[in-house]
């Protein structure tokens, strides 16, 4: 996953998800949850330029879905 891919992924999250909380931890969690709950829309997401599609094919959509699943697992890790 490239840094531009991550930037573009978060670019597709509505602004309201970033401004809901004042703490960075809560904001990060909200953004992760939004992306995970809306993963079915990945094929509609655009790059940060707002022109090109983020995912060019189903394989790339699956890569982003896998990344989000792993990110959510890592974020919720309790050390057990």
CSV table of C-alpha atoms in Angstrom, one decimal:
chain,number,residue,atom,x,y,z
A,1,UNK,CA,0.0,0.0,0.0
A,2,UNK,CA,1.6,3.3,-1.1
A,3,UNK,CA,1.5,6.5,1.0
A,4,UNK,CA,-0.5,8.0,-1.9
A,5,UNK,CA,-3.0,5.1,-1.7
A,6,UNK,CA,-3.4,5.8,2.1
A,7,UNK,CA,-3.8,9.5,1.4
A,8,UNK,CA,-6.4,8.8,-1.3
A,9,UNK,CA,-8.3,6.3,1.0
A,10,UNK,CA,-8.7,8.9,3.7
A,11,UNK,CA,-9.5,11.6,1.2
A,12,UNK,CA,-12.7,9.7,0.5
A,13,UNK,CA,-13.8,9.9,4.2
A,14,UNK,CA,-16.3,12.7,4.8
A,15,UNK,CA,-14.9,15.7,6.7
A,16,UNK,CA,-17.5,15.2,9.5
A,17,UNK,CA,-15.7,12.0,10.5
A,18,UNK,CA,-12.5,14.0,11.1
A,19,UNK,CA,-14.1,16.7,13.1
A,20,UNK,CA,-16.4,14.7,15.3
A,21,UNK,CA,-13.9,14.4,18.2
A,22,UNK,CA,-11.1,16.6,19.5
A,23,UNK,CA,-8.6,13.8,20.3
A,24,UNK,CA,-6.5,12.2,17.6
A,25,UNK,CA,-7.1,8.7,18.9
A,26,UNK,CA,-10.8,9.0,18.7
A,27,UNK,CA,-10.6,10.6,15.3
A,28,UNK,CA,-8.3,7.8,14.0
A,29,UNK,CA,-10.7,5.2,15.4
A,30,UNK,CA,-13.7,7.0,13.7
A,31,UNK,CA,-12.0,7.1,10.4
A,32,UNK,CA,-11.0,3.4,10.5
A,33,UNK,CA,-14.5,2.5,11.5
A,34,UNK,CA,-16.0,4.5,8.7
A,35,UNK,CA,-13.7,3.0,6.1
A,36,UNK,CA,-14.4,-0.5,7.4
A,37,UNK,CA,-18.1,-0.1,7.6
A,38,UNK,CA,-18.2,1.4,4.0
A,39,UNK,CA,-15.7,-1.0,2.4
A,40,UNK,CA,-18.4,-2.0,-0.2
A,41,UNK,CA,-17.9,1.5,-1.7
A,42,UNK,CA,-14.2,1.1,-2.3
A,43,UNK,CA,-14.7,0.6,-6.0
A,44,UNK,CA,-16.4,4.0,-6.2
A,45,UNK,CA,-13.6,5.9,-4.3
A,46,UNK,CA,-11.3,8.3,-6.2
A,47,UNK,CA,-7.7,9.2,-5.8
A,48,UNK,CA,-6.9,12.3,-3.9
A,49,UNK,CA,-7.0,14.3,-7.2
A,50,UNK,CA,-10.7,13.5,-7.4
A,51,UNK,CA,-10.4,12.3,-11.0
A,52,UNK,CA,-8.9,8.8,-11.2
A,53,UNK,CA,-10.5,5.8,-9.5
A,54,UNK,CA,-8.6,4.6,-6.4
A,55,UNK,CA,-8.9,1.0,-7.5
A,56,UNK,CA,-8.5,0.1,-11.1
A,57,UNK,CA,-9.7,-3.5,-10.8
A,58,UNK,CA,-11.3,-6.0,-8.4
A,59,UNK,CA,-7.9,-7.2,-7.3
A,60,UNK,CA,-7.0,-3.7,-6.0
A,61,UNK,CA,-10.4,-3.4,-4.3
A,62,UNK,CA,-9.6,-6.7,-2.4
A,63,UNK,CA,-6.1,-5.4,-1.4
A,64,UNK,CA,-7.7,-2.3,0.2
A,65,UNK,CA,-10.3,-4.5,1.9
A,66,UNK,CA,-7.6,-6.8,3.3
A,67,UNK,CA,-5.6,-3.7,4.4
A,68,UNK,CA,-8.7,-2.4,6.3
A,69,UNK,CA,-9.3,-5.7,8.0
A,70,UNK,CA,-5.7,-5.9,9.1
A,71,UNK,CA,-5.7,-2.3,10.3
A,72,UNK,CA,-8.8,-2.8,12.3
A,73,UNK,CA,-7.3,-6.0,13.9
A,74,UNK,CA,-4.1,-4.1,14.7
A,75,UNK,CA,-5.9,-1.1,16.1
A,76,UNK,CA,-8.1,-3.3,18.4
A,77,UNK,CA,-5.1,-5.3,19.5
A,78,UNK,CA,-5.1,-5.7,23.3
A,79,UNK,CA,-1.8,-7.6,23.7
A,80,UNK,CA,-3.3,-10.9,24.5
